mmCIF file of C-alpha atoms and ligand atoms in Angstrom:
data_model
loop_
_atom_site.group_PDB
_atom_site.id
_atom_site.type_symbol
_atom_site.label_atom_id
_atom_site.label_comp_id
_atom_site.label_asym_id
_atom_site.label_seq_id
_atom_site.Cartn_x
_atom_site.Cartn_y
_atom_site.Cartn_z
ATOM 1 C CA MET A 168 0.000 0.000 0.000
ATOM 2 C CA LYS A 169 1.229 3.472 -0.858
ATOM 3 C CA PRO A 170 1.903 5.471 2.310
ATOM 4 C CA ASP A 171 -0.408 8.440 2.858
ATOM 5 C CA ALA A 172 1.634 11.468 1.847
ATOM 6 C CA SER A 173 -0.836 14.136 2.934
ATOM 7 C CA LEU A 174 -0.336 16.267 6.054
ATOM 8 C CA THR A 175 -2.981 18.217 7.941
ATOM 9 C CA ILE A 176 -1.849 20.941 10.345
ATOM 10 C CA ALA A 177 -4.247 22.372 12.955
ATOM 11 C CA LEU A 178 -3.925 26.051 13.847
ATOM 12 C CA ALA A 179 -6.118 28.395 15.856
ATOM 13 C CA LYS A 180 -7.163 31.920 14.973
ATOM 14 C CA GLY A 181 -6.446 34.460 17.642
ATOM 15 C CA ARG A 182 -3.214 35.351 19.299
ATOM 16 C CA ILE A 183 -1.175 32.237 18.452
ATOM 17 C CA LEU A 184 -1.793 32.534 14.719
ATOM 18 C CA ASP A 185 0.337 35.634 14.103
ATOM 19 C CA GLU A 186 3.314 33.986 15.730
ATOM 20 C CA ALA A 187 2.650 30.545 14.242
ATOM 21 C CA LEU A 188 2.647 31.654 10.603
ATOM 22 C CA PRO A 189 6.341 32.673 10.649
ATOM 23 C CA VAL A 190 7.131 29.239 12.116
ATOM 24 C CA LEU A 191 5.399 27.543 9.214
ATOM 25 C CA ALA A 192 7.054 29.922 6.756
ATOM 26 C CA GLY A 193 10.376 28.930 8.284
ATOM 27 C CA ALA A 194 9.459 25.349 7.501
ATOM 28 C CA GLY A 195 8.633 26.326 3.912
ATOM 29 C CA ILE A 196 4.851 26.214 4.316
ATOM 30 C CA PHE A 197 2.730 29.138 3.131
ATOM 31 C CA PRO A 198 -1.073 29.091 3.183
ATOM 32 C CA THR A 199 -2.554 30.222 -0.148
ATOM 33 C CA GLN A 200 -5.049 32.452 1.698
ATOM 34 C CA ASP A 201 -4.653 34.579 4.822
ATOM 35 C CA PRO A 202 -5.884 32.363 7.686
ATOM 36 C CA GLY A 203 -6.517 35.453 9.819
ATOM 37 C CA THR A 204 -9.171 36.816 7.479
ATOM 38 C CA THR A 205 -10.560 34.015 5.318
ATOM 39 C CA ARG A 206 -13.776 32.320 6.395
ATOM 40 C CA LYS A 207 -12.549 29.023 5.046
ATOM 41 C CA LEU A 208 -11.634 26.412 7.636
ATOM 42 C CA ILE A 209 -9.487 24.268 5.355
ATOM 43 C CA LEU A 210 -6.662 26.080 3.612
ATOM 44 C CA ALA A 211 -4.413 24.855 0.866
ATOM 45 C CA THR A 212 -0.713 25.692 1.025
ATOM 46 C CA ASN A 213 2.113 26.100 -1.475
ATOM 47 C CA LEU A 214 2.858 22.405 -0.894
ATOM 48 C CA PRO A 215 0.251 20.231 -2.640
ATOM 49 C CA HIS A 216 0.264 17.565 0.087
ATOM 50 C CA VAL A 217 0.038 19.960 3.058
ATOM 51 C CA ARG A 218 -3.168 21.643 4.245
ATOM 52 C CA ILE A 219 -4.022 23.785 7.231
ATOM 53 C CA ILE A 220 -7.226 23.606 9.243
ATOM 54 C CA ILE A 221 -8.438 26.455 11.442
ATOM 55 C CA VAL A 222 -10.054 25.402 14.726
ATOM 56 C CA ARG A 223 -10.674 26.864 18.190
ATOM 57 C CA ALA A 224 -7.501 27.054 20.298
ATOM 58 C CA THR A 225 -8.945 24.619 22.834
ATOM 59 C CA ASP A 226 -9.855 22.155 20.069
ATOM 60 C CA VAL A 227 -6.346 21.804 18.558
ATOM 61 C CA PRO A 228 -5.365 18.873 20.870
ATOM 62 C CA THR A 229 -8.638 17.091 20.107
ATOM 63 C CA TYR A 230 -8.113 17.187 16.336
ATOM 64 C CA VAL A 231 -4.540 15.980 16.741
ATOM 65 C CA ALA A 232 -5.329 13.311 19.358
ATOM 66 C CA TYR A 233 -7.917 11.694 17.108
ATOM 67 C CA GLY A 234 -5.749 11.997 13.995
ATOM 68 C CA ALA A 235 -8.101 14.386 12.185
ATOM 69 C CA ALA A 236 -4.982 16.557 12.039
ATOM 70 C CA ASP A 237 -1.450 15.107 11.991
ATOM 71 C CA LEU A 238 0.073 17.988 13.880
ATOM 72 C CA GLY A 239 -0.864 21.301 15.399
ATOM 73 C CA ILE A 240 0.293 24.267 17.420
ATOM 74 C CA ALA A 241 -1.300 24.771 20.839
ATOM 75 C CA GLY A 242 -0.700 26.710 24.045
ATOM 76 C CA LYS A 243 0.711 24.774 26.993
ATOM 77 C CA ASP A 244 -2.295 25.979 29.008
ATOM 78 C CA VAL A 245 -4.620 24.156 26.636
ATOM 79 C CA LEU A 246 -2.390 21.066 26.623
ATOM 80 C CA MET A 247 -2.192 20.836 30.416
ATOM 81 C CA GLU A 248 -5.942 21.080 30.612
ATOM 82 C CA TYR A 249 -6.526 18.516 27.858
ATOM 83 C CA ASN A 250 -4.414 15.591 29.062
ATOM 84 C CA ASN A 251 -0.666 15.372 28.791
ATOM 85 C CA ASN A 252 -0.003 11.978 27.312
ATOM 86 C CA VAL A 253 -2.451 11.739 24.437
ATOM 87 C CA VAL A 254 -0.261 13.491 21.855
ATOM 88 C CA TYR A 255 3.471 13.933 21.339
ATOM 89 C CA GLU A 256 4.815 17.343 22.234
ATOM 90 C CA PRO A 257 8.189 17.382 20.470
ATOM 91 C CA LEU A 258 8.901 21.106 20.286
ATOM 92 C CA ASP A 259 8.426 24.168 22.467
ATOM 93 C CA LEU A 260 8.274 27.048 19.987
ATOM 94 C CA GLY A 261 8.625 29.694 22.687
ATOM 95 C CA ILE A 262 5.893 31.804 21.083
ATOM 96 C CA ALA A 263 2.720 33.350 22.604
ATOM 97 C CA ARG A 264 4.384 33.375 26.007
ATOM 98 C CA CYS A 265 2.491 34.198 29.164
ATOM 99 C CA ARG A 266 2.034 32.951 32.739
ATOM 100 C CA MET A 267 -0.792 31.032 34.330
ATOM 101 C CA VAL A 268 -1.376 32.657 37.686
ATOM 102 C CA LEU A 269 -3.509 32.522 40.766
ATOM 103 C CA ALA A 270 -4.797 36.067 41.171
ATOM 104 C CA GLY A 271 -6.960 37.854 43.675
ATOM 105 C CA PRO A 272 -7.767 41.188 45.264
ATOM 106 C CA LYS A 273 -4.857 43.206 46.671
ATOM 107 C CA ARG A 274 -6.056 42.847 50.210
ATOM 108 C CA THR A 275 -6.351 39.193 51.189
ATOM 109 C CA LEU A 276 -9.906 38.632 52.249
ATOM 110 C CA GLN A 277 -11.292 36.022 54.589
ATOM 111 C CA PRO A 278 -13.261 33.552 52.501
ATOM 112 C CA VAL A 279 -16.905 34.487 52.807
ATOM 113 C CA HIS A 280 -18.071 31.034 51.873
ATOM 114 C CA GLY A 281 -16.046 28.850 54.228
ATOM 115 C CA ARG A 282 -13.947 27.004 51.653
ATOM 116 C CA LEU A 283 -11.953 29.213 49.257
ATOM 117 C CA ARG A 284 -13.544 29.521 45.858
ATOM 118 C CA VAL A 285 -11.438 29.732 42.716
ATOM 119 C CA ALA A 286 -13.021 30.669 39.379
ATOM 120 C CA THR A 287 -11.292 29.492 36.188
ATOM 121 C CA LYS A 288 -11.677 27.894 32.791
ATOM 122 C CA TYR A 289 -8.664 25.716 33.649
ATOM 123 C CA VAL A 290 -10.501 23.439 36.073
ATOM 124 C CA ASN A 291 -8.284 20.347 35.712
ATOM 125 C CA THR A 292 -5.033 22.270 36.014
ATOM 126 C CA THR A 293 -6.374 24.233 38.970
ATOM 127 C CA ARG A 294 -7.603 21.074 40.721
ATOM 128 C CA ASP A 295 -4.190 19.405 40.237
ATOM 129 C CA TYR A 296 -2.334 22.504 41.448
ATOM 130 C CA PHE A 297 -4.233 22.801 44.707
ATOM 131 C CA ALA A 298 -4.420 19.057 45.284
ATOM 132 C CA GLY A 299 -0.635 18.891 44.865
ATOM 133 C CA GLN A 300 -0.329 21.336 47.729
ATOM 134 C CA GLY A 301 -2.957 19.682 49.879
ATOM 135 C CA ARG A 302 -5.100 22.820 49.778
ATOM 136 C CA GLN A 303 -8.867 22.412 49.730
ATOM 137 C CA VAL A 304 -10.665 24.730 47.326
ATOM 138 C CA GLU A 305 -13.956 24.834 45.522
ATOM 139 C CA ILE A 306 -13.494 25.348 41.794
ATOM 140 C CA ILE A 307 -16.061 27.274 39.782
ATOM 141 C CA ARG A 308 -15.921 26.815 36.016
ATOM 142 C CA LEU A 309 -16.224 29.953 33.911
ATOM 143 C CA TYR A 310 -15.706 30.339 30.179
ATOM 144 C CA GLY A 311 -14.392 33.910 30.122
ATOM 145 C CA SER A 312 -14.162 37.271 31.908
ATOM 146 C CA MET A 313 -12.733 35.472 34.950
ATOM 147 C CA GLU A 314 -11.565 38.807 36.378
ATOM 148 C CA LEU A 315 -15.156 39.692 37.243
ATOM 149 C CA ALA A 316 -15.635 36.797 39.660
ATOM 150 C CA PRO A 317 -13.704 38.193 42.664
ATOM 151 C CA VAL A 318 -15.078 41.689 42.056
ATOM 152 C CA LEU A 319 -18.652 40.424 42.360
ATOM 153 C CA GLY A 320 -17.961 37.956 45.154
ATOM 154 C CA LEU A 321 -18.559 34.881 43.004
ATOM 155 C CA ALA A 322 -15.083 33.613 43.907
ATOM 156 C CA ASP A 323 -12.173 34.590 46.141
ATOM 157 C CA TYR A 324 -9.502 33.984 43.506
ATOM 158 C CA ILE A 325 -9.131 33.262 39.813
ATOM 159 C CA VAL A 326 -6.703 31.158 37.811
ATOM 160 C CA ASP A 327 -6.061 32.778 34.435
ATOM 161 C CA LEU A 328 -3.355 33.697 31.976
ATOM 162 C CA MET A 329 -1.445 36.914 32.363
ATOM 163 C CA ASP A 330 0.869 38.661 29.931
ATOM 164 C CA THR A 331 1.382 42.341 30.756
ATOM 165 C CA GLY A 332 -0.831 42.137 33.855
ATOM 166 C CA ASN A 333 -2.917 45.064 32.599
ATOM 167 C CA THR A 334 -6.172 43.108 32.568
ATOM 168 C CA LEU A 335 -5.756 41.999 36.184
ATOM 169 C CA LYS A 336 -4.773 45.481 37.257
ATOM 170 C CA ALA A 337 -7.723 47.081 35.492
ATOM 171 C CA ASN A 338 -9.980 44.890 37.601
ATOM 172 C CA GLY A 339 -8.246 45.490 40.918
ATOM 173 C CA LEU A 340 -6.498 42.108 40.977
ATOM 174 C CA VAL A 341 -2.879 41.133 41.521
ATOM 175 C CA PRO A 342 -0.970 37.956 40.633
ATOM 176 C CA LEU A 343 -0.327 35.920 43.801
ATOM 177 C CA GLU A 344 1.254 32.650 42.632
ATOM 178 C CA THR A 345 2.658 31.414 39.329
ATOM 179 C CA ILE A 346 1.176 28.056 38.377
ATOM 180 C CA ALA A 347 2.994 27.587 35.051
ATOM 181 C CA GLU A 348 5.058 29.371 32.434
ATOM 182 C CA ILE A 349 3.109 29.112 29.169
ATOM 183 C CA SER A 350 4.260 29.023 25.553
ATOM 184 C CA SER A 351 3.002 27.338 22.410
ATOM 185 C CA ARG A 352 4.095 23.835 21.459
ATOM 186 C CA VAL A 353 4.043 21.698 18.337
ATOM 187 C CA ILE A 354 1.967 18.612 18.977
ATOM 188 C CA VAL A 355 1.902 15.488 16.816
ATOM 189 C CA ASN A 356 -0.533 12.588 16.558
ATOM 190 C CA LYS A 357 1.164 9.449 17.871
ATOM 191 C CA ALA A 358 0.213 7.176 14.954
ATOM 192 C CA ALA A 359 1.087 9.856 12.382
ATOM 193 C CA MET A 360 4.528 10.248 13.979
ATOM 194 C CA LYS A 361 5.203 6.617 13.011
ATOM 195 C CA MET A 362 3.285 6.346 9.744
ATOM 196 C CA LYS A 363 4.296 9.737 8.333
ATOM 197 C CA HIS A 364 7.684 10.046 9.987
ATOM 198 C CA ASP A 365 9.403 10.921 6.690
ATOM 199 C CA GLN A 366 7.159 13.952 6.235
ATOM 200 C CA ILE A 367 6.851 15.042 9.846
ATOM 201 C CA GLN A 368 10.440 14.759 11.088
ATOM 202 C CA PRO A 369 11.934 17.146 8.482
ATOM 203 C CA LEU A 370 9.169 19.600 9.310
ATOM 204 C CA LEU A 371 10.003 19.418 13.026
ATOM 205 C CA ASP A 372 13.694 19.848 12.222
ATOM 206 C CA LYS A 373 12.986 22.996 10.202
ATOM 207 C CA MET A 374 10.777 24.402 12.939
ATOM 208 C CA ALA A 375 13.492 23.747 15.515
ATOM 209 C CA LEU A 376 15.977 25.530 13.253
ATOM 210 C CA TRP A 377 13.569 28.455 12.910
ATOM 211 C CA LYS A 378 13.397 28.675 16.694
ATOM 212 C CA LYS A 379 17.195 28.672 17.003
ATOM 213 C CA GLY A 380 17.501 31.485 14.468
ATOM 214 C CA LYS A 381 14.801 33.594 16.106
HETATM 215 O O1 LIG B 28 -10.797 33.266 21.885
HETATM 216 P P1 LIG B 28 -11.188 31.811 21.877
HETATM 217 O O2 LIG B 28 -12.240 31.500 22.888
HETATM 218 O O3 LIG B 28 -11.441 31.255 20.493
HETATM 219 O O4 LIG B 28 -9.958 30.959 22.352
HETATM 220 P P2 LIG B 28 -8.835 31.458 23.288
HETATM 221 O O5 LIG B 28 -9.274 32.572 24.176
HETATM 222 O O6 LIG B 28 -8.257 30.243 23.943
HETATM 223 O O7 LIG B 28 -7.815 32.006 22.199
HETATM 224 P P3 LIG B 28 -6.790 33.213 22.308
HETATM 225 O O8 LIG B 28 -6.385 33.501 20.927
HETATM 226 O O9 LIG B 28 -7.366 34.311 23.132
HETATM 227 O O10 LIG B 28 -5.570 32.572 23.130
HETATM 228 C C1 LIG B 28 -4.924 31.470 22.591
HETATM 229 C C2 LIG B 28 -3.668 31.175 23.411
HETATM 230 O O11 LIG B 28 -2.799 32.298 23.494
HETATM 231 C C3 LIG B 28 -3.851 30.753 24.851
HETATM 232 O O12 LIG B 28 -4.281 29.415 24.945
HETATM 233 C C4 LIG B 28 -2.414 30.967 25.402
HETATM 234 O O13 LIG B 28 -1.629 29.803 25.169
HETATM 235 C C5 LIG B 28 -1.875 32.126 24.550
HETATM 236 N N1 LIG B 28 -1.774 33.397 25.282
HETATM 237 C C6 LIG B 28 -0.624 34.099 25.431
HETATM 238 C C7 LIG B 28 -2.741 34.079 25.911
HETATM 239 C C8 LIG B 28 -2.144 35.236 26.460
HETATM 240 N N2 LIG B 28 -0.835 35.219 26.131
HETATM 241 C C9 LIG B 28 -2.950 36.192 27.194
HETATM 242 N N3 LIG B 28 -2.463 37.228 27.659
HETATM 243 N N4 LIG B 28 -4.061 33.853 26.052
HETATM 244 C C10 LIG B 28 -4.815 34.748 26.723
HETATM 245 N N5 LIG B 28 -4.316 35.900 27.308
HETATM 246 C C11 LIG B 28 -5.300 36.804 27.957
HETATM 247 C C12 LIG B 28 -5.144 36.973 29.463
HETATM 248 O O14 LIG B 28 -5.835 35.952 30.128
HETATM 249 C C13 LIG B 28 -5.823 38.343 29.686
HETATM 250 O O15 LIG B 28 -7.205 38.167 29.886
HETATM 251 O O16 LIG B 28 -5.174 38.089 27.436
HETATM 252 C C14 LIG B 28 -5.632 39.053 28.344
HETATM 253 C C15 LIG B 28 -4.622 40.180 28.327
HETATM 254 O O17 LIG B 28 -3.479 39.857 29.113
HETATM 255 P P4 LIG B 28 -2.614 40.989 29.860
HETATM 256 O O18 LIG B 28 -2.021 40.372 31.097
HETATM 257 O O19 LIG B 28 -1.561 41.418 28.890
HETATM 258 O O20 LIG B 28 -3.548 42.113 30.183
HETATM 259 MG MG1 LIG B 29 -9.737 34.526 23.644
#
C-alpha cells in the first residue's frame, strides 16, 4: 500500500496565529489564503500535500489526538488542561508566552463562603495545582471574563493567563502565585509520527531551526 503522503496541520485563529505563521514559513509552508481573514476552515498551502485547518484554540489537541490533524500548534495551558499523554509534544516554539497565575484582590480577604472559591476555565489544572499542595478549594468553572468573579464575590480567587498584567490590574487584581510558564508547542498525533515520519520529522527539524535562528 502506498503510504499516505498528505499532512494536515491544525492552527487556531487568535493570538497564536500571528506567531505561528512565521514558524510555518520557516518550515517552507505558506497558506494560499490569509488564515486570519478568510472564512474558510481548510486552507491549501504552497505544498500540494500539506493543508491547514483552522479550529478553536482549545480544540487543537482534540483534532490531533484523534488523527483528524497530523500535527498542530497549541498553548501549553490548553495542553495541560486537555491531558498530557495523548499526543506527542516534540517542540516548544517559545511563542505566545504568558504565565498562568492565581490572582486575587490586593487585600487578602477572609473567605466568605467557608472554603476558598477559585473561578477558572482551567478546572483540571487548577484542581491538580491545589491538590498537589494539599489545599482544599472549591473550583467554579467559567468560560471567560474570569476577572469579574472576585469583584462580584462569586469567587475569592481566579486562575487565568497573564501577559502584561494590565487586565488583572484594570480589575483590581494582583498575581499571587505562578502556576505555570506558558508558551506554544508543536503537537503530533502518535500514529502519524510513526506512519508519516518521513514527512513530519523534516518539518520538526525545520521548525526547531527556525526557533534557534529567532
Ligand atoms: O478566543 P477563543 O475562545 O477562540 O480561544 P482562546 O481565548 O483560547 O484564544 P486566544 O487567541 O485568546 O488565546 C490562545 C492562546 O494564546 C492561549 O491558549 C495561550 O496559550 C496564549 N496566550 C498568550 C494568551 C495570552 N498570552 C494572554 N495574555 N491567552 C490569553 N491571554 C489573555 C489573558 O488571560 C488576559 O485576559 O489576554 C488578556 C490580556 O493579558 P494581559 O495580562 O496582557 O492584560
Ligand atoms: Mg480569547
